[in-house]
């Protein structure tokens, strides 16, 4: 009911006719942001699962030694964080830094919940995991902040004597 009175006040203040406020469409920033968050998080999770499966297969086939398990895990986390941030930031048009940060937080919380659920809450090395995820997201965001802005090429005129 209060929305009805607010709409009538703004319409009378605008002097452009009744119902103008109801006909305006939003720019879709909120829907793009949520879809960007969902896409980036899903890309990160899928790449993490694929990378974990590939590195487990390589370790079981003794292609790489067992001592490099930690390095493989960090590489998979870094790659998945970067690609998830790039995918999510590519979906939105504005507030890319916010979206990349939120993708990192959501991805980290999902990994934290997975650790608690499957591994009994043994949080060994979770600080390094957080640094890798947030560093990858920040790096991808800063690289993508330029967007489609390219530096302008200036024609330099050569002076003839």
Short mmCIF file of C-alpha atoms in Angstrom, two decimals:
data_model
loop_
_atom_site.label_atom_id
_atom_site.label_comp_id
_atom_site.label_asym_id
_atom_site.label_seq_id
_atom_site.Cartn_x
_atom_site.Cartn_y
_atom_site.Cartn_z
CA UNK A 1 0.00 0.00 0.00
CA UNK A 2 2.86 2.40 0.75
CA UNK A 3 4.32 1.63 -2.69
CA UNK A 4 1.09 2.87 -4.28
CA UNK A 5 1.32 6.22 -2.51
CA UNK A 6 5.02 6.53 -3.32
CA UNK A 7 4.33 5.86 -7.01
CA UNK A 8 1.57 8.45 -7.11
CA UNK A 9 3.78 11.08 -5.44
CA UNK A 10 6.63 10.56 -7.83
CA UNK A 11 4.28 10.63 -10.81
CA UNK A 12 2.75 13.89 -9.69
CA UNK A 13 6.22 15.33 -9.13
CA UNK A 14 7.44 14.25 -12.55
CA UNK A 15 4.47 15.83 -14.37
CA UNK A 16 4.76 13.27 -17.16
CA UNK A 17 1.53 11.37 -16.74
CA UNK A 18 0.12 8.58 -14.64
CA UNK A 19 1.78 5.22 -14.42
CA UNK A 20 5.15 6.28 -15.73
CA UNK A 21 6.98 4.77 -12.79
CA UNK A 22 5.41 1.38 -13.38
CA UNK A 23 6.38 1.32 -17.06
CA UNK A 24 10.10 1.91 -16.49
CA UNK A 25 12.31 -1.12 -16.83
CA UNK A 26 15.47 -1.68 -14.83
CA UNK A 27 18.84 -2.02 -16.43
CA UNK A 28 19.23 -5.61 -15.22
CA UNK A 29 22.31 -4.99 -13.07
CA UNK A 30 21.08 -7.19 -10.24
CA UNK A 31 20.14 -10.10 -12.47
CA UNK A 32 23.44 -9.86 -14.36
CA UNK A 33 25.35 -9.75 -11.09
CA UNK A 34 23.68 -12.85 -9.67
CA UNK A 35 24.10 -14.73 -12.92
CA UNK A 36 27.76 -13.65 -13.03
CA UNK A 37 28.26 -14.89 -9.47
CA UNK A 38 26.58 -18.20 -10.24
CA UNK A 39 28.50 -18.70 -13.49
CA UNK A 40 31.87 -17.85 -11.97
CA UNK A 41 31.33 -20.10 -8.97
CA UNK A 42 30.15 -23.02 -11.11
CA UNK A 43 33.11 -22.64 -13.48
CA UNK A 44 35.48 -22.62 -10.52
CA UNK A 45 33.93 -25.74 -9.01
CA UNK A 46 33.84 -27.66 -12.29
CA UNK A 47 37.46 -26.83 -13.09
CA UNK A 48 38.46 -27.82 -9.57
CA UNK A 49 36.77 -31.21 -9.95
CA UNK A 50 38.28 -31.80 -13.39
CA UNK A 51 41.73 -30.69 -12.23
CA UNK A 52 41.56 -32.88 -9.13
CA UNK A 53 40.56 -35.89 -11.24
CA UNK A 54 43.35 -35.28 -13.76
CA UNK A 55 46.01 -34.78 -11.09
CA UNK A 56 44.80 -37.88 -9.20
CA UNK A 57 45.01 -39.92 -12.40
CA UNK A 58 48.51 -38.61 -13.11
CA UNK A 59 49.66 -39.45 -9.58
CA UNK A 60 48.12 -42.95 -9.72
CA UNK A 61 49.80 -43.60 -13.07
CA UNK A 62 53.06 -42.35 -11.51
CA UNK A 63 53.47 -39.71 -14.18
CA UNK A 64 54.25 -37.24 -11.42
CA UNK A 65 55.61 -38.19 -7.97
CA UNK A 66 53.44 -38.30 -4.85
CA UNK A 67 55.47 -35.52 -3.26
CA UNK A 68 54.09 -33.01 -5.74
CA UNK A 69 50.48 -33.49 -4.65
CA UNK A 70 50.44 -30.15 -2.85
CA UNK A 71 51.81 -28.33 -5.88
CA UNK A 72 49.18 -29.93 -8.10
CA UNK A 73 46.43 -28.88 -5.68
CA UNK A 74 47.68 -25.29 -5.56
CA UNK A 75 47.94 -25.15 -9.35
CA UNK A 76 44.39 -26.49 -9.73
CA UNK A 77 43.07 -23.97 -7.18
CA UNK A 78 44.85 -21.08 -8.88
CA UNK A 79 43.66 -22.02 -12.36
CA UNK A 80 40.08 -22.56 -11.21
CA UNK A 81 40.00 -19.28 -9.27
CA UNK A 82 41.31 -17.31 -12.24
CA UNK A 83 38.97 -18.88 -14.79
CA UNK A 84 35.97 -18.55 -12.49
CA UNK A 85 36.69 -14.87 -11.91
CA UNK A 86 37.18 -14.23 -15.62
CA UNK A 87 33.94 -16.05 -16.48
CA UNK A 88 31.95 -14.20 -13.82
CA UNK A 89 33.42 -10.79 -14.62
CA UNK A 90 32.78 -11.34 -18.32
CA UNK A 91 29.09 -11.81 -17.60
CA UNK A 92 28.60 -8.47 -15.81
CA UNK A 93 29.10 -5.03 -17.26
CA UNK A 94 29.87 -3.06 -14.13
CA UNK A 95 31.13 -3.72 -10.59
CA UNK A 96 33.56 -6.36 -11.82
CA UNK A 97 35.84 -6.00 -8.80
CA UNK A 98 32.92 -6.70 -6.49
CA UNK A 99 31.82 -9.71 -8.53
CA UNK A 100 35.33 -11.18 -8.62
CA UNK A 101 35.70 -10.75 -4.87
CA UNK A 102 32.34 -12.33 -4.18
CA UNK A 103 33.13 -15.27 -6.47
CA UNK A 104 36.32 -15.82 -4.48
CA UNK A 105 34.47 -15.69 -1.16
CA UNK A 106 31.73 -18.07 -2.33
CA UNK A 107 34.26 -20.48 -3.84
CA UNK A 108 36.35 -20.45 -0.66
CA UNK A 109 33.28 -21.04 1.53
CA UNK A 110 32.25 -23.98 -0.66
CA UNK A 111 35.73 -25.48 -0.34
CA UNK A 112 35.63 -24.87 3.42
CA UNK A 113 32.25 -26.60 3.71
CA UNK A 114 33.47 -29.50 1.58
CA UNK A 115 36.51 -29.87 3.82
CA UNK A 116 34.30 -29.89 6.91
CA UNK A 117 31.89 -32.39 5.38
CA UNK A 118 34.26 -34.94 3.86
CA UNK A 119 37.49 -34.58 5.82
CA UNK A 120 36.19 -34.08 9.35
CA UNK A 121 37.17 -30.45 9.61
CA UNK A 122 40.93 -30.85 9.23
CA UNK A 123 41.81 -27.37 8.04
CA UNK A 124 45.50 -27.88 7.40
CA UNK A 125 46.79 -25.39 4.89
CA UNK A 126 43.51 -23.51 4.59
CA UNK A 127 45.32 -20.17 4.88
CA UNK A 128 47.44 -20.97 1.83
CA UNK A 129 44.31 -22.06 0.00
CA UNK A 130 42.63 -18.76 0.83
CA UNK A 131 45.64 -16.78 -0.35
CA UNK A 132 45.81 -18.69 -3.62
CA UNK A 133 42.09 -18.25 -4.31
CA UNK A 134 41.91 -14.57 -3.44
CA UNK A 135 45.20 -13.82 -5.20
CA UNK A 136 43.98 -15.55 -8.36
CA UNK A 137 40.66 -13.70 -8.24
CA UNK A 138 42.32 -10.35 -7.64
CA UNK A 139 44.81 -10.94 -10.44
CA UNK A 140 42.08 -11.93 -12.87
CA UNK A 141 39.99 -8.94 -11.84
CA UNK A 142 42.82 -6.46 -12.22
CA UNK A 143 43.68 -7.88 -15.62
CA UNK A 144 40.04 -7.69 -16.67
CA UNK A 145 39.35 -4.23 -15.22
CA UNK A 146 40.39 -2.63 -18.46
CA UNK A 147 37.42 -4.26 -20.11
CA UNK A 148 37.29 -3.25 -23.74
CA UNK A 149 39.21 -0.03 -23.21
CA UNK A 150 42.24 0.01 -25.42
CA UNK A 151 44.79 2.79 -25.43
CA UNK A 152 44.26 5.15 -28.30
CA UNK A 153 46.90 5.23 -30.95
CA UNK A 154 47.93 8.72 -31.78
CA UNK A 155 49.20 9.66 -35.15
CA UNK A 156 52.42 11.48 -34.80
CA UNK A 157 53.02 13.99 -37.53
CA UNK A 158 56.51 14.23 -38.87
CA UNK A 159 57.69 17.75 -39.34
CA UNK A 160 59.44 18.41 -42.58
CA UNK A 161 62.15 21.02 -42.73
#
